[in-house]
mmCIF file of C-alpha atoms in Angstrom:
data_model
loop_
_atom_site.group_PDB
_atom_site.id
_atom_site.type_symbol
_atom_site.label_atom_id
_atom_site.label_comp_id
_atom_site.label_asym_id
_atom_site.label_seq_id
_atom_site.Cartn_x
_atom_site.Cartn_y
_atom_site.Cartn_z
ATOM 1 C CA MET Z 47 110.891 68.593 90.164
ATOM 2 C CA LYS Z 48 112.341 71.207 92.473
ATOM 3 C CA TYR Z 49 110.441 73.886 94.338
ATOM 4 C CA PRO Z 50 111.306 77.539 93.535
ATOM 5 C CA ALA Z 51 113.834 79.496 95.591
ATOM 6 C CA THR Z 52 110.978 81.426 97.248
ATOM 7 C CA SER Z 53 109.565 78.222 98.728
ATOM 8 C CA PRO Z 54 110.331 76.847 102.190
ATOM 9 C CA TYR Z 55 110.523 73.434 100.460
ATOM 10 C CA HIS Z 56 113.275 74.422 98.005
ATOM 11 C CA GLU Z 57 115.915 72.223 99.678
ATOM 12 C CA THR Z 58 113.523 69.351 100.440
ATOM 13 C CA ARG Z 59 113.836 66.372 98.128
ATOM 14 C CA VAL Z 60 110.897 65.378 95.942
ATOM 15 C CA ILE Z 61 110.461 61.596 95.741
ATOM 16 C CA ASN Z 62 109.219 59.999 92.503
ATOM 17 C CA GLY Z 63 108.226 63.445 91.272
ATOM 18 C CA LYS Z 64 105.213 63.422 93.624
ATOM 19 C CA TYR Z 65 106.039 63.347 97.313
ATOM 20 C CA LEU Z 66 108.050 65.599 99.573
ATOM 21 C CA GLY Z 67 110.798 63.933 101.543
ATOM 22 C CA VAL Z 68 111.736 64.933 105.066
ATOM 23 C CA MET Z 69 111.590 68.716 105.376
ATOM 24 C CA ILE Z 70 114.966 70.448 105.216
ATOM 25 C CA ASN Z 71 114.698 73.855 106.889
ATOM 26 C CA ARG Z 72 116.223 76.893 105.273
ATOM 27 C CA PRO Z 73 117.524 78.814 108.264
ATOM 28 C CA LEU Z 74 118.241 82.495 107.943
ATOM 29 C CA PRO Z 75 121.375 83.644 109.744
ATOM 30 C CA VAL Z 76 121.376 86.609 112.068
ATOM 31 C CA ASP Z 77 122.540 89.646 110.152
ATOM 32 C CA PRO Z 78 123.466 93.058 111.579
ATOM 33 C CA THR Z 79 121.140 94.711 109.057
ATOM 34 C CA ASP Z 80 118.066 92.860 110.392
ATOM 35 C CA GLN Z 81 115.429 95.296 111.615
ATOM 36 C CA TYR Z 82 113.590 94.711 114.880
ATOM 37 C CA TRP Z 83 109.915 95.459 114.362
ATOM 38 C CA ASN Z 84 106.628 95.035 116.226
ATOM 39 C CA ILE Z 85 103.836 93.462 114.205
ATOM 40 C CA THR Z 86 101.075 96.009 113.596
ATOM 41 C CA THR Z 87 97.331 95.437 113.401
ATOM 42 C CA ALA Z 88 97.439 95.575 109.604
ATOM 43 C CA TYR Z 89 99.565 92.394 109.571
ATOM 44 C CA ASN Z 90 97.914 90.488 112.435
ATOM 45 C CA LEU Z 91 97.919 86.787 111.370
ATOM 46 C CA ARG Z 92 99.063 87.862 107.864
ATOM 47 C CA PRO Z 93 102.787 87.276 107.317
ATOM 48 C CA ASP Z 94 101.996 86.981 103.600
ATOM 49 C CA LEU Z 95 100.894 90.625 103.477
ATOM 50 C CA LEU Z 96 104.046 91.799 105.213
ATOM 51 C CA ALA Z 97 106.186 89.698 102.861
ATOM 52 C CA TYR Z 98 104.425 91.240 99.889
ATOM 53 C CA ASP Z 99 104.840 94.789 101.217
ATOM 54 C CA LEU Z 100 108.532 94.283 102.059
ATOM 55 C CA TYR Z 101 109.716 91.943 99.319
ATOM 56 C CA ASN Z 102 106.998 92.244 96.644
ATOM 57 C CA GLU Z 103 106.523 88.477 97.046
ATOM 58 C CA SER Z 104 103.862 87.026 99.344
ATOM 59 C CA LYS Z 105 105.410 83.550 98.952
ATOM 60 C CA LEU Z 106 108.200 84.642 101.319
ATOM 61 C CA TRP Z 107 105.821 84.637 104.319
ATOM 62 C CA TRP Z 108 107.819 81.802 105.909
ATOM 63 C CA VAL Z 109 111.068 83.780 106.262
ATOM 64 C CA PHE Z 110 109.760 85.540 109.368
ATOM 65 C CA ALA Z 111 109.292 82.237 111.208
ATOM 66 C CA GLN Z 112 112.668 80.956 110.024
ATOM 67 C CA ARG Z 113 114.425 84.112 111.224
ATOM 68 C CA ASN Z 114 112.460 84.190 114.534
ATOM 69 C CA PRO Z 115 112.083 80.503 115.515
ATOM 70 C CA ASN Z 116 111.779 81.187 119.250
ATOM 71 C CA THR Z 117 109.160 83.907 118.797
ATOM 72 C CA LEU Z 118 107.123 82.467 115.927
ATOM 73 C CA LYS Z 119 106.804 78.764 116.664
ATOM 74 C CA ASP Z 120 103.635 78.736 114.561
ATOM 75 C CA PRO Z 121 104.293 80.943 111.500
ATOM 76 C CA LEU Z 122 100.668 82.035 111.244
ATOM 77 C CA PHE Z 123 98.977 81.976 114.640
ATOM 78 C CA ASP Z 124 101.974 83.454 116.488
ATOM 79 C CA PHE Z 125 102.126 86.343 113.982
ATOM 80 C CA THR Z 126 100.114 88.668 116.197
ATOM 81 C CA THR Z 127 99.852 92.389 116.840
ATOM 82 C CA GLY Z 128 102.526 93.740 119.173
ATOM 83 C CA LYS Z 129 104.907 90.786 118.878
ATOM 84 C CA GLY Z 130 108.488 91.846 118.152
ATOM 85 C CA ILE Z 131 110.344 90.095 115.346
ATOM 86 C CA TYR Z 132 113.520 90.535 113.337
ATOM 87 C CA ILE Z 133 113.031 91.226 109.649
ATOM 88 C CA PRO Z 134 115.788 90.416 107.170
ATOM 89 C CA LYS Z 135 116.494 92.790 104.312
ATOM 90 C CA LEU Z 136 115.716 91.726 100.776
ATOM 91 C CA SER Z 137 119.433 91.854 99.913
ATOM 92 C CA VAL Z 138 120.130 89.267 102.636
ATOM 93 C CA LEU Z 139 117.365 86.998 101.323
ATOM 94 C CA THR Z 140 118.714 87.365 97.826
ATOM 95 C CA ASN Z 141 122.171 86.221 98.956
ATOM 96 C CA VAL Z 142 121.106 83.460 101.352
ATOM 97 C CA LEU Z 143 118.160 82.004 99.435
ATOM 98 C CA GLY Z 144 119.318 82.754 95.927
ATOM 99 C CA ILE Z 145 116.144 84.572 94.932
#
């Protein structure tokens, strides 16, 4: 069993078809097309909503934390109104993650 390309666990090994091995992060490289953006009230604590609006896929909520590891140490509770983050373009995610 392998997790889908949209999952943060895609590269993590599944043991005996049941258990996740040690998490292998899927870092997103800095890209000159990344957009700097301040989280608005509509997306406060909701990276899934932003992922859906940007990528038409709420399962990509984790890419914001992977691209902004120093800003979003907790991918949910640090995703707060006014915080500035870098947002990768869908074309970059397609190339890097293979989605």
